N, CA and C atoms as an extended XYZ file, in Angstrom:
531
Properties=species:S:1:pos:R:3:atomname:S:1:resname:S:1:resid:I:1 pbc="F F F"
N         0.825       -1.202        0.000 N   UNK     1
C         0.000        0.000        0.000 CA  UNK     1
C         0.866        1.261        0.000 C   UNK     1
N         1.952        1.212        0.736 N   UNK     2
C         2.848        2.356        0.804 CA  UNK     2
C         3.489        2.628       -0.563 C   UNK     2
N         3.872        1.566       -1.276 N   UNK     3
C         4.478        1.727       -2.594 CA  UNK     3
C         3.488        2.339       -3.589 C   UNK     3
N         2.239        1.951       -3.502 N   UNK     4
C         1.224        2.494       -4.403 CA  UNK     4
C         1.025        3.981       -4.131 C   UNK     4
N         0.984        4.387       -2.861 N   UNK     5
C         0.834        5.799       -2.503 CA  UNK     5
C         2.014        6.629       -3.015 C   UNK     5
N         3.213        6.094       -2.852 N   UNK     6
C         4.402        6.801       -3.308 CA  UNK     6
C         4.388        6.925       -4.829 C   UNK     6
N         4.042        5.864       -5.523 N   UNK     7
C         4.025        5.946       -6.985 CA  UNK     7
C         2.898        6.834       -7.490 C   UNK     7
N         1.780        6.864       -6.831 N   UNK     8
C         0.685        7.753       -7.245 CA  UNK     8
C         1.089        9.210       -7.017 C   UNK     8
N         1.692        9.512       -5.872 N   UNK     9
C         2.112       10.892       -5.627 CA  UNK     9
C         3.238       11.299       -6.571 C   UNK     9
N         4.123       10.366       -6.914 N   UNK    10
C         5.157       10.653       -7.891 CA  UNK    10
C         4.539       10.928       -9.265 C   UNK    10
N         3.521       10.174       -9.630 N   UNK    11
C         2.826       10.367      -10.898 CA  UNK    11
C         2.168       11.748      -10.950 C   UNK    11
N         1.507       12.154       -9.855 N   UNK    12
C         0.903       13.492       -9.804 CA  UNK    12
C         1.962       14.589       -9.898 C   UNK    12
N         3.111       14.359       -9.285 N   UNK    13
C         4.191       15.328       -9.335 CA  UNK    13
C         4.712       15.477      -10.765 C   UNK    13
N         4.885       14.372      -11.443 N   UNK    14
C         5.351       14.412      -12.832 CA  UNK    14
C         4.327       15.100      -13.727 C   UNK    14
N         3.072       14.769      -13.559 N   UNK    15
C         2.009       15.395      -14.361 CA  UNK    15
C         1.961       16.900      -14.092 C   UNK    15
N         2.121       17.280      -12.842 N   UNK    16
C         2.124       18.688      -12.472 CA  UNK    16
C         3.243       19.441      -13.188 C   UNK    16
N         4.445       18.871      -13.216 N   UNK    17
C         5.562       19.521      -13.887 CA  UNK    17
C         5.403       19.526      -15.402 C   UNK    17
N         4.685       18.577      -15.937 N   UNK    18
C         4.464       18.547      -17.380 CA  UNK    18
C         3.495       19.638      -17.820 C   UNK    18
N         2.452       19.873      -17.045 N   UNK    19
C         1.413       20.818      -17.459 CA  UNK    19
C         1.597       22.217      -16.881 C   UNK    19
N         2.518       22.403      -15.954 N   UNK    20
C         2.739       23.721      -15.376 CA  UNK    20
C         3.194       24.734      -16.422 C   UNK    20
N         4.133       24.406      -17.320 N   UNK    21
C         4.500       25.400      -18.348 CA  UNK    21
C         3.326       25.814      -19.235 C   UNK    21
N         2.408       24.902      -19.497 N   UNK    22
C         1.242       25.263      -20.309 CA  UNK    22
C         0.357       26.255      -19.581 C   UNK    22
N         0.210       26.076      -18.288 N   UNK    23
C        -0.596       27.010      -17.505 CA  UNK    23
C         0.067       28.370      -17.425 C   UNK    23
N         1.377       28.373      -17.247 N   UNK    24
C         2.098       29.641      -17.188 CA  UNK    24
C         2.043       30.338      -18.534 C   UNK    24
N         2.192       29.593      -19.614 N   UNK    25
C         2.173       30.184      -20.954 CA  UNK    25
C         0.814       30.781      -21.273 C   UNK    25
N        -0.245       30.208      -20.729 N   UNK    26
C        -1.567       30.743      -21.033 CA  UNK    26
C        -1.792       32.093      -20.360 C   UNK    26
N        -1.000       32.411      -19.322 N   UNK    27
C        -1.127       33.697      -18.654 CA  UNK    27
C        -0.292       34.779      -19.346 C   UNK    27
N         0.482       34.392      -20.340 N   UNK    28
C         1.338       35.310      -21.048 CA  UNK    28
C         0.506       36.234      -21.935 C   UNK    28
N         0.851       37.500      -21.933 N   UNK    29
C         0.185       38.464      -22.800 CA  UNK    29
C         0.815       38.428      -24.185 C   UNK    29
N         0.004       38.558      -25.201 N   UNK    30
C         0.481       38.623      -26.582 CA  UNK    30
C         0.335       40.062      -27.067 C   UNK    30
N         1.432       40.614      -27.573 N   UNK    31
C         1.443       41.996      -28.038 CA  UNK    31
C         2.056       42.031      -29.435 C   UNK    31
N         1.301       42.575      -30.382 N   UNK    32
C         1.832       42.789      -31.721 CA  UNK    32
C         2.456       44.181      -31.768 C   UNK    32
N         3.614       44.277      -32.392 N   UNK    33
C         4.251       45.589      -32.523 CA  UNK    33
C         4.232       46.012      -33.983 C   UNK    33
N         4.210       47.323      -34.182 N   UNK    34
C         4.114       47.871      -35.531 CA  UNK    34
C         5.073       49.047      -35.660 C   UNK    34
N         5.939       48.992      -36.668 N   UNK    35
C         6.786       50.114      -37.055 CA  UNK    35
C         6.227       50.688      -38.339 C   UNK    35
N         6.200       51.996      -38.456 N   UNK    36
C         5.823       52.642      -39.695 CA  UNK    36
C         6.832       52.231      -40.774 C   UNK    36
N         6.423       52.297      -42.034 N   UNK    37
C         7.292       51.878      -43.140 CA  UNK    37
C         8.636       52.605      -43.155 C   UNK    37
N         8.670       53.824      -42.685 N   UNK    38
C         9.938       54.561      -42.718 CA  UNK    38
C        10.987       53.938      -41.808 C   UNK    38
N        10.563       53.144      -40.817 N   UNK    39
C        11.513       52.466      -39.945 CA  UNK    39
C        11.789       51.040      -40.418 C   UNK    39
N        10.977       50.516      -41.323 N   UNK    40
C        11.199       49.183      -41.877 CA  UNK    40
C        12.078       49.214      -43.122 C   UNK    40
N        11.846       50.181      -44.002 N   UNK    41
C        12.513       50.170      -45.297 CA  UNK    41
C        13.660       51.156      -45.416 C   UNK    41
N        13.697       52.145      -44.580 N   UNK    42
C        14.773       53.121      -44.618 CA  UNK    42
C        15.564       53.019      -43.330 C   UNK    42
N        16.826       53.340      -43.417 N   UNK    43
C        17.667       53.218      -42.234 CA  UNK    43
C        18.199       54.573      -41.821 C   UNK    43
N        18.566       54.665      -40.570 N   UNK    44
C        19.267       55.842      -40.085 CA  UNK    44
C        20.728       55.676      -40.432 C   UNK    44
N        21.394       56.775      -40.663 N   UNK    45
C        22.839       56.698      -40.837 CA  UNK    45
C        23.466       57.701      -39.882 C   UNK    45
N        24.574       57.335      -39.354 N   UNK    46
C        25.284       58.209      -38.430 CA  UNK    46
C        26.674       58.450      -38.985 C   UNK    46
N        26.992       59.691      -39.265 N   UNK    47
C        28.357       60.028      -39.667 CA  UNK    47
C        29.130       60.133      -38.362 C   UNK    47
N        30.104       59.293      -38.197 N   UNK    48
C        30.764       59.158      -36.913 CA  UNK    48
C        31.763       60.277      -36.662 C   UNK    48
N        32.691       60.463      -37.542 N   UNK    49
C        33.754       61.413      -37.263 CA  UNK    49
C        34.359       61.875      -38.580 C   UNK    49
N        34.911       63.060      -38.568 N   UNK    50
C        35.571       63.538      -39.779 CA  UNK    50
C        36.903       62.837      -39.980 C   UNK    50
N        37.518       62.353      -38.892 N   UNK    51
C        38.791       61.636      -39.027 CA  UNK    51
C        38.589       60.314      -39.753 C   UNK    51
N        37.559       59.607      -39.367 N   UNK    52
C        37.343       58.278      -39.915 CA  UNK    52
C        36.429       58.339      -41.126 C   UNK    52
N        35.449       59.235      -41.076 N   UNK    53
C        34.456       59.408      -42.125 CA  UNK    53
C        33.772       58.081      -42.475 C   UNK    53
N        33.407       57.356      -41.474 N   UNK    54
C        32.718       56.081      -41.639 CA  UNK    54
C        31.247       56.275      -41.287 C   UNK    54
N        30.396       55.714      -42.081 N   UNK    55
C        28.961       55.791      -41.800 CA  UNK    55
C        28.468       54.449      -41.315 C   UNK    55
N        27.533       54.514      -40.389 N   UNK    56
C        26.923       53.300      -39.858 CA  UNK    56
C        25.449       53.355      -40.219 C   UNK    56
N        24.972       52.303      -40.860 N   UNK    57
C        23.573       52.223      -41.252 CA  UNK    57
C        22.883       51.139      -40.436 C   UNK    57
N        21.674       51.430      -40.001 N   UNK    58
C        20.885       50.427      -39.282 CA  UNK    58
C        19.411       50.713      -39.478 C   UNK    58
N        18.626       49.642      -39.451 N   UNK    59
C        17.172       49.751      -39.515 CA  UNK    59
C        16.624       49.524      -38.112 C   UNK    59
N        15.771       50.415      -37.672 N   UNK    60
C        15.217       50.302      -36.327 CA  UNK    60
C        14.457       48.998      -36.132 C   UNK    60
N        13.679       48.598      -37.121 N   UNK    61
C        12.888       47.379      -36.963 CA  UNK    61
C        13.784       46.145      -36.831 C   UNK    61
N        14.903       46.110      -37.553 N   UNK    62
C        15.823       44.970      -37.445 CA  UNK    62
C        16.506       44.920      -36.086 C   UNK    62
N        16.921       46.078      -35.591 N   UNK    63
C        17.568       46.131      -34.279 CA  UNK    63
C        16.572       45.719      -33.193 C   UNK    63
N        15.319       46.149      -33.335 N   UNK    64
C        14.277       45.790      -32.376 CA  UNK    64
C        14.072       44.274      -32.348 C   UNK    64
N        14.052       43.638      -33.512 N   UNK    65
C        13.880       42.180      -33.577 CA  UNK    65
C        15.032       41.451      -32.897 C   UNK    65
N        16.248       41.956      -33.051 N   UNK    66
C        17.395       41.355      -32.379 CA  UNK    66
C        17.278       41.502      -30.869 C   UNK    66
N        16.801       42.650      -30.412 N   UNK    67
C        16.620       42.865      -28.971 CA  UNK    67
C        15.526       41.953      -28.420 C   UNK    67
N        14.526       41.655      -29.242 N   UNK    68
C        13.447       40.757      -28.804 CA  UNK    68
C        13.964       39.363      -28.472 C   UNK    68
N        14.959       38.902      -29.190 N   UNK    69
C        15.522       37.580      -28.909 CA  UNK    69
C        16.119       37.528      -27.499 C   UNK    69
N        16.846       38.573      -27.116 N   UNK    70
C        17.397       38.627      -25.756 CA  UNK    70
C        16.298       38.814      -24.723 C   UNK    70
N        15.314       39.634      -25.067 N   UNK    71
C        14.213       39.890      -24.138 CA  UNK    71
C        13.446       38.606      -23.824 C   UNK    71
N        13.167       37.806      -24.840 N   UNK    72
C        12.381       36.582      -24.650 CA  UNK    72
C        13.116       35.552      -23.799 C   UNK    72
N        14.442       35.583      -23.797 N   UNK    73
C        15.201       34.661      -22.955 CA  UNK    73
C        15.118       35.035      -21.484 C   UNK    73
N        14.993       36.317      -21.187 N   UNK    74
C        15.020       36.779      -19.795 CA  UNK    74
C        13.644       37.057      -19.202 C   UNK    74
N        12.691       37.446      -20.035 N   UNK    75
C        11.364       37.815      -19.547 CA  UNK    75
C        10.333       36.971      -20.280 C   UNK    75
N         9.501       36.292      -19.539 N   UNK    76
C         8.550       35.364      -20.164 CA  UNK    76
C         7.089       35.825      -20.054 C   UNK    76
N         6.845       36.992      -19.471 N   UNK    77
C         5.462       37.377      -19.211 CA  UNK    77
C         4.749       38.015      -20.406 C   UNK    77
N         5.502       38.548      -21.368 N   UNK    78
C         4.887       39.183      -22.539 CA  UNK    78
C         5.557       38.641      -23.793 C   UNK    78
N         4.732       38.275      -24.751 N   UNK    79
C         5.235       37.777      -26.027 CA  UNK    79
C         5.001       38.849      -27.083 C   UNK    79
N         6.078       39.403      -27.628 N   UNK    80
C         5.989       40.403      -28.685 CA  UNK    80
C         6.192       39.713      -30.028 C   UNK    80
N         5.387       40.086      -31.022 N   UNK    81
C         5.602       39.604      -32.380 CA  UNK    81
C         5.122       40.666      -33.352 C   UNK    81
N         5.681       40.616      -34.566 N   UNK    82
C         5.374       41.631      -35.564 CA  UNK    82
C         3.908       41.567      -35.975 C   UNK    82
N         3.342       42.730      -36.223 N   UNK    83
C         1.944       42.843      -36.596 CA  UNK    83
C         1.677       42.098      -37.901 C   UNK    83
N         0.596       41.315      -37.891 N   UNK    84
C         0.255       40.492      -39.047 CA  UNK    84
C        -1.271       40.447      -39.157 C   UNK    84
N        -1.787       40.573      -40.370 N   UNK    85
C        -3.242       40.582      -40.581 CA  UNK    85
C        -3.913       39.293      -40.119 C   UNK    85
N        -3.206       38.188      -40.193 N   UNK    86
C        -3.797       36.894      -39.849 CA  UNK    86
C        -3.719       36.592      -38.347 C   UNK    86
N        -3.083       37.450      -37.576 N   UNK    87
C        -2.896       37.184      -36.147 CA  UNK    87
C        -3.796       38.057      -35.287 C   UNK    87
N        -4.067       37.559      -34.107 N   UNK    88
C        -4.771       38.334      -33.080 CA  UNK    88
C        -3.906       38.350      -31.830 C   UNK    88
N        -4.075       39.379      -31.038 N   UNK    89
C        -3.296       39.506      -29.811 CA  UNK    89
C        -4.103       40.273      -28.773 C   UNK    89
N        -3.540       40.385      -27.578 N   UNK    90
C        -4.198       41.135      -26.516 CA  UNK    90
C        -4.080       42.644      -26.743 C   UNK    90
N        -2.916       43.073      -27.263 N   UNK    91
C        -2.670       44.489      -27.498 CA  UNK    91
C        -1.878       44.664      -28.795 C   UNK    91
N        -1.951       45.877      -29.342 N   UNK    92
C        -1.083       46.285      -30.449 CA  UNK    92
C        -0.376       47.550      -30.000 C   UNK    92
N         0.928       47.581      -30.262 N   UNK    93
C         1.702       48.758      -29.894 CA  UNK    93
C         2.408       49.294      -31.136 C   UNK    93
N         2.201       50.593      -31.395 N   UNK    94
C         2.852       51.258      -32.521 CA  UNK    94
C         4.088       51.961      -31.970 C   UNK    94
N         5.224       51.771      -32.651 N   UNK    95
C         6.496       52.318      -32.180 CA  UNK    95
C         7.054       53.319      -33.184 C   UNK    95
N         7.507       54.467      -32.666 N   UNK    96
C         8.134       55.492      -33.501 CA  UNK    96
C         9.439       55.928      -32.836 C   UNK    96
N        10.564       55.345      -33.251 N   UNK    97
C        11.839       55.708      -32.644 CA  UNK    97
C        12.429       56.985      -33.241 C   UNK    97
N        13.201       57.677      -32.442 N   UNK    98
C        13.931       58.856      -32.886 CA  UNK    98
C        15.277       58.855      -32.163 C   UNK    98
N        16.330       58.482      -32.884 N   UNK    99
C        17.659       58.396      -32.292 CA  UNK    99
C        18.535       59.509      -32.861 C   UNK    99
N        19.375       60.061      -32.003 N   UNK   100
C        20.352       61.049      -32.446 CA  UNK   100
C        21.664       60.763      -31.729 C   UNK   100
N        22.721       60.591      -32.515 N   UNK   101
C        24.044       60.342      -31.941 CA  UNK   101
C        24.912       61.577      -32.127 C   UNK   101
N        25.484       62.064      -31.033 N   UNK   102
C        26.412       63.179      -31.074 CA  UNK   102
C        27.824       62.608      -31.002 C   UNK   102
N        28.557       62.584      -32.128 N   UNK   103
C        29.875       61.941      -32.119 CA  UNK   103
C        30.924       62.699      -31.309 C   UNK   103
N        30.779       64.016      -31.202 N   UNK   104
C        31.761       64.773      -30.425 CA  UNK   104
C        31.640       64.485      -28.931 C   UNK   104
N        30.420       64.317      -28.454 N   UNK   105
C        30.201       64.021      -27.031 CA  UNK   105
C        30.089       62.513      -26.780 C   UNK   105
N        30.067       61.739      -27.854 N   UNK   106
C        29.885       60.289      -27.794 CA  UNK   106
C        28.652       59.940      -26.940 C   UNK   106
N        27.553       60.569      -27.303 N   UNK   107
C        26.305       60.393      -26.575 CA  UNK   107
C        25.191       60.048      -27.548 C   UNK   107
N        24.417       59.028      -27.204 N   UNK   108
C        23.244       58.644      -27.975 CA  UNK   108
C        22.013       59.149      -27.231 C   UNK   108
N        21.185       59.898      -27.933 N   UNK   109
C        19.902       60.352      -27.410 CA  UNK   109
C        18.834       59.524      -28.122 C   UNK   109
N        18.184       58.662      -27.389 N   UNK   110
C        17.212       57.755      -27.999 CA  UNK   110
C        15.834       58.012      -27.401 C   UNK   110
N        14.881       58.273      -28.264 N   UNK   111
C        13.481       58.440      -27.858 CA  UNK   111
C        12.655       57.381      -28.571 C   UNK   111
N        11.686       56.852      -27.866 N   UNK   112
C        10.758       55.889      -28.458 CA  UNK   112
C         9.347       56.310      -28.072 C   UNK   112
N         8.601       56.780      -29.073 N   UNK   113
C         7.206       57.139      -28.842 CA  UNK   113
C         6.369       55.895      -29.102 C   UNK   113
N         5.432       55.622      -28.206 N   UNK   114
C         4.607       54.424      -28.355 CA  UNK   114
C         3.127       54.781      -28.210 C   UNK   114
N         2.308       53.984      -28.893 N   UNK   115
C         0.852       54.087      -28.837 CA  UNK   115
C         0.341       52.679      -28.559 C   UNK   115
N        -0.438       52.498      -27.506 N   UNK   116
C        -0.919       51.181      -27.105 CA  UNK   116
C        -2.427       51.090      -27.319 C   UNK   116
N        -2.851       50.049      -28.054 N   UNK   117
C        -4.263       49.851      -28.376 CA  UNK   117
C        -4.725       48.492      -27.871 C   UNK   117
N        -5.974       48.453      -27.347 N   UNK   118
C        -6.562       47.154      -27.008 CA  UNK   118
C        -7.674       46.770      -27.964 C   UNK   118
N        -8.225       47.728      -28.665 N   UNK   119
C        -9.082       47.472      -29.815 CA  UNK   119
C        -9.031       48.713      -30.695 C   UNK   119
N        -9.484       48.611      -31.943 N   UNK   120
C        -9.289       49.727      -32.876 CA  UNK   120
C        -9.860       51.068      -32.410 C   UNK   120
N       -10.838       51.049      -31.558 N   UNK   121
C       -11.434       52.315      -31.134 CA  UNK   121
C       -10.891       52.816      -29.799 C   UNK   121
N       -10.037       52.024      -29.139 N   UNK   122
C        -9.566       52.408      -27.812 CA  UNK   122
C        -8.045       52.430      -27.761 C   UNK   122
N        -7.503       53.646      -27.608 N   UNK   123
C        -6.065       53.792      -27.370 CA  UNK   123
C        -5.875       53.872      -25.860 C   UNK   123
N        -5.218       52.884      -25.291 N   UNK   124
C        -5.053       52.816      -23.836 CA  UNK   124
C        -4.033       53.818      -23.340 C   UNK   124
N        -2.913       53.891      -24.034 N   UNK   125
C        -1.807       54.699      -23.529 CA  UNK   125
C        -0.992       55.236      -24.697 C   UNK   125
N        -0.340       56.335      -24.428 N   UNK   126
C         0.575       56.948      -25.376 CA  UNK   126
C         1.665       57.594      -24.548 C   UNK   126
N         2.888       57.450      -24.987 N   UNK   127
C         3.952       58.036      -24.195 CA  UNK   127
C         5.263       58.099      -24.948 C   UNK   127
N         6.248       58.643      -24.268 N   UNK   128
C         7.578       58.795      -24.824 CA  UNK   128
C         8.579       58.255      -23.817 C   UNK   128
N         9.381       57.310      -24.250 N   UNK   129
C        10.450       56.768      -23.431 CA  UNK   129
C        11.761       57.353      -23.944 C   UNK   129
N        12.637       57.771      -23.035 N   UNK   130
C        13.891       58.395      -23.432 CA  UNK   130
C        15.063       57.742      -22.720 C   UNK   130
N        16.141       57.602      -23.464 N   UNK   131
C        17.390       57.086      -22.909 CA  UNK   131
C        18.514       57.956      -23.443 C   UNK   131
N        19.377       58.373      -22.547 N   UNK   132
C        20.590       59.106      -22.925 CA  UNK   132
C        21.755       58.235      -22.468 C   UNK   132
N        22.599       57.847      -23.432 N   UNK   133
C        23.635       56.873      -23.107 CA  UNK   133
C        24.965       57.280      -23.720 C   UNK   133
N        26.003       57.203      -22.901 N   UNK   134
C        27.364       57.407      -23.395 CA  UNK   134
C        27.780       56.155      -24.143 C   UNK   134
N        28.214       56.316      -25.374 N   UNK   135
C        28.650       55.167      -26.162 CA  UNK   135
C        29.579       55.634      -27.271 C   UNK   135
N        30.411       54.744      -27.694 N   UNK   136
C        31.266       54.976      -28.850 CA  UNK   136
C        30.691       54.116      -29.956 C   UNK   136
N        29.977       54.718      -30.861 N   UNK   137
C        29.168       53.985      -31.824 CA  UNK   137
C        29.991       53.146      -32.799 C   UNK   137
N        31.259       53.495      -32.977 N   UNK   138
C        32.083       52.704      -33.891 CA  UNK   138
C        32.436       51.338      -33.312 C   UNK   138
N        32.368       51.201      -32.010 N   UNK   139
C        32.710       49.928      -31.375 CA  UNK   139
C        31.447       49.107      -31.180 C   UNK   139
N        31.229       48.145      -32.056 N   UNK   140
C        30.093       47.227      -31.973 CA  UNK   140
C        28.762       47.968      -31.836 C   UNK   140
N        28.463       48.786      -32.813 N   UNK   141
C        27.211       49.540      -32.807 CA  UNK   141
C        25.997       48.623      -32.755 C   UNK   141
N        26.103       47.434      -33.347 N   UNK   142
C        24.968       46.519      -33.350 CA  UNK   142
C        24.592       46.089      -31.932 C   UNK   142
N        25.563       45.803      -31.105 N   UNK   143
C        25.277       45.395      -29.725 CA  UNK   143
C        24.784       46.578      -28.903 C   UNK   143
N        25.394       47.733      -29.094 N   UNK   144
C        24.999       48.905      -28.308 CA  UNK   144
C        23.575       49.353      -28.633 C   UNK   144
N        23.212       49.343      -29.910 N   UNK   145
C        21.846       49.720      -30.289 CA  UNK   145
C        20.846       48.677      -29.796 C   UNK   145
N        21.212       47.405      -29.875 N   UNK   146
C        20.337       46.339      -29.378 CA  UNK   146
C        20.095       46.509      -27.874 C   UNK   146
N        21.121       46.896      -27.125 N   UNK   147
C        20.964       47.095      -25.684 CA  UNK   147
C        20.040       48.269      -25.367 C   UNK   147
N        20.055       49.298      -26.206 N   UNK   148
C        19.122       50.417      -26.008 CA  UNK   148
C        17.689       49.922      -26.199 C   UNK   148
N        17.462       49.148      -27.263 N   UNK   149
C        16.115       48.622      -27.492 CA  UNK   149
C        15.709       47.623      -26.407 C   UNK   149
N        16.658       46.906      -25.854 N   UNK   150
C        16.349       45.987      -24.757 CA  UNK   150
C        15.871       46.766      -23.534 C   UNK   150
N        16.498       47.897      -23.260 N   UNK   151
C        16.034       48.755      -22.169 CA  UNK   151
C        14.629       49.289      -22.459 C   UNK   151
N        14.391       49.665      -23.716 N   UNK   152
C        13.049       50.126      -24.099 CA  UNK   152
C        12.018       49.018      -23.906 C   UNK   152
N        12.359       47.788      -24.253 N   UNK   153
C        11.420       46.666      -24.089 CA  UNK   153
C        11.061       46.442      -22.620 C   UNK   153
N        12.032       46.567      -21.752 N   UNK   154
C        11.756       46.409      -20.319 CA  UNK   154
C        10.830       47.523      -19.850 C   UNK   154
N        11.085       48.753      -20.303 N   UNK   155
C        10.218       49.869      -19.929 CA  UNK   155
C         8.809       49.692      -20.495 C   UNK   155
N         8.711       49.228      -21.739 N   UNK   156
C         7.399       49.003      -22.352 CA  UNK   156
C         6.626       47.915      -21.618 C   UNK   156
N         7.320       46.902      -21.147 N   UNK   157
C         6.659       45.824      -20.406 CA  UNK   157
C         5.978       46.355      -19.160 C   UNK   157
N         6.555       47.380      -18.560 N   UNK   158
C         5.944       47.976      -17.369 CA  UNK   158
C         4.751       48.860      -17.719 C   UNK   158
N         4.667       49.316      -18.964 N   UNK   159
C         3.564       50.182      -19.387 CA  UNK   159
C         2.329       49.378      -19.815 C   UNK   159
N         2.527       48.144      -20.206 N   UNK   160
C         1.421       47.319      -20.704 CA  UNK   160
C         0.663       46.731      -19.518 C   UNK   160
N        -0.673       46.846      -19.504 N   UNK   161
C        -1.453       46.275      -18.393 CA  UNK   161
C        -1.204       44.772      -18.261 C   UNK   161
N        -1.172       44.308      -17.033 N   UNK   162
C        -0.829       42.903      -16.773 CA  UNK   162
C        -1.999       41.944      -16.960 C   UNK   162
N        -3.219       42.435      -16.897 N   UNK   163
C        -4.355       41.519      -17.045 CA  UNK   163
C        -4.788       41.445      -18.508 C   UNK   163
N        -5.249       40.266      -18.870 N   UNK   164
C        -5.720       40.059      -20.241 CA  UNK   164
C        -7.040       40.780      -20.474 C   UNK   164
N        -7.176       41.487      -21.595 N   UNK   165
C        -8.473       42.072      -21.908 CA  UNK   165
C        -9.450       40.968      -22.323 C   UNK   165
N       -10.723       41.293      -22.308 N   UNK   166
C       -11.749       40.302      -22.645 CA  UNK   166
C       -11.739       39.920      -24.115 C   UNK   166
N       -11.256       40.800      -24.961 N   UNK   167
C       -11.287       40.511      -26.386 CA  UNK   167
C        -9.897       40.653      -26.983 C   UNK   167
N        -9.734       40.049      -28.143 N   UNK   168
C        -8.473       40.114      -28.871 CA  UNK   168
C        -8.584       41.197      -29.946 C   UNK   168
N        -7.449       41.780      -30.288 N   UNK   169
C        -7.412       42.764      -31.361 CA  UNK   169
C        -6.762       42.105      -32.578 C   UNK   169
N        -7.352       42.324      -33.734 N   UNK   170
C        -6.883       41.703      -34.971 CA  UNK   170
C        -5.737       42.524      -35.563 C   UNK   170
N        -4.750       41.841      -36.131 N   UNK   171
C        -3.593       42.499      -36.725 CA  UNK   171
C        -3.906       43.339      -37.954 C   UNK   171
N        -5.088       43.165      -38.531 N   UNK   172
C        -5.446       43.989      -39.695 CA  UNK   172
C        -5.556       45.463      -39.317 C   UNK   172
N        -5.694       45.755      -38.028 N   UNK   173
C        -5.748       47.131      -37.551 CA  UNK   173
C        -4.444       47.874      -37.876 C   UNK   173
N        -3.348       47.157      -37.957 N   UNK   174
C        -2.047       47.776      -38.235 CA  UNK   174
C        -2.019       48.466      -39.597 C   UNK   174
N        -2.805       47.986      -40.546 N   UNK   175
C        -2.838       48.633      -41.857 CA  UNK   175
C        -3.445       50.021      -41.773 C   UNK   175
N        -4.211       50.298      -40.733 N   UNK   176
C        -4.795       51.627      -40.534 CA  UNK   176
C        -3.833       52.584      -39.849 C   UNK   176
N        -2.853       52.013      -39.141 N   UNK   177
C        -1.906       52.859      -38.409 CA  UNK   177
C        -0.951       53.497      -39.370 C   UNK   177
């Protein structure tokens, strides 16, 4: 009788660990993000210095996607994915970045304006996130820009309501933005 009790409790423990990730995943918020075409198809360029005269080109949407990979490894409560007509999510967030690098002061001024929607007729929040960071853009600009967007993602996670709304918003709304 003792062996049966131990094996039954072990079985419940195993089942619990098998289904716990599914329960946790169901509490995850889904957020579609949208960049205007000017951030998808055109890139910013930064003229670094007159001595070197090297230009650095980057697309905000590509850097954001790279930052999402790091974000998803560390934070599991919100799932961000690109806006798609065939998808639905809890929220849609429109992003408008504005970065300015001052090469003489080696300072990056990064602003990210965001608009948060829970359905096409309701804009929940709108705001501006700002980061001022000392950096030397010629040294691994890809990592430094990704880290700025990673900081923005953490800040955005705090702006998004933690409870699931009653309805989902369709990604076709992004075509109106």
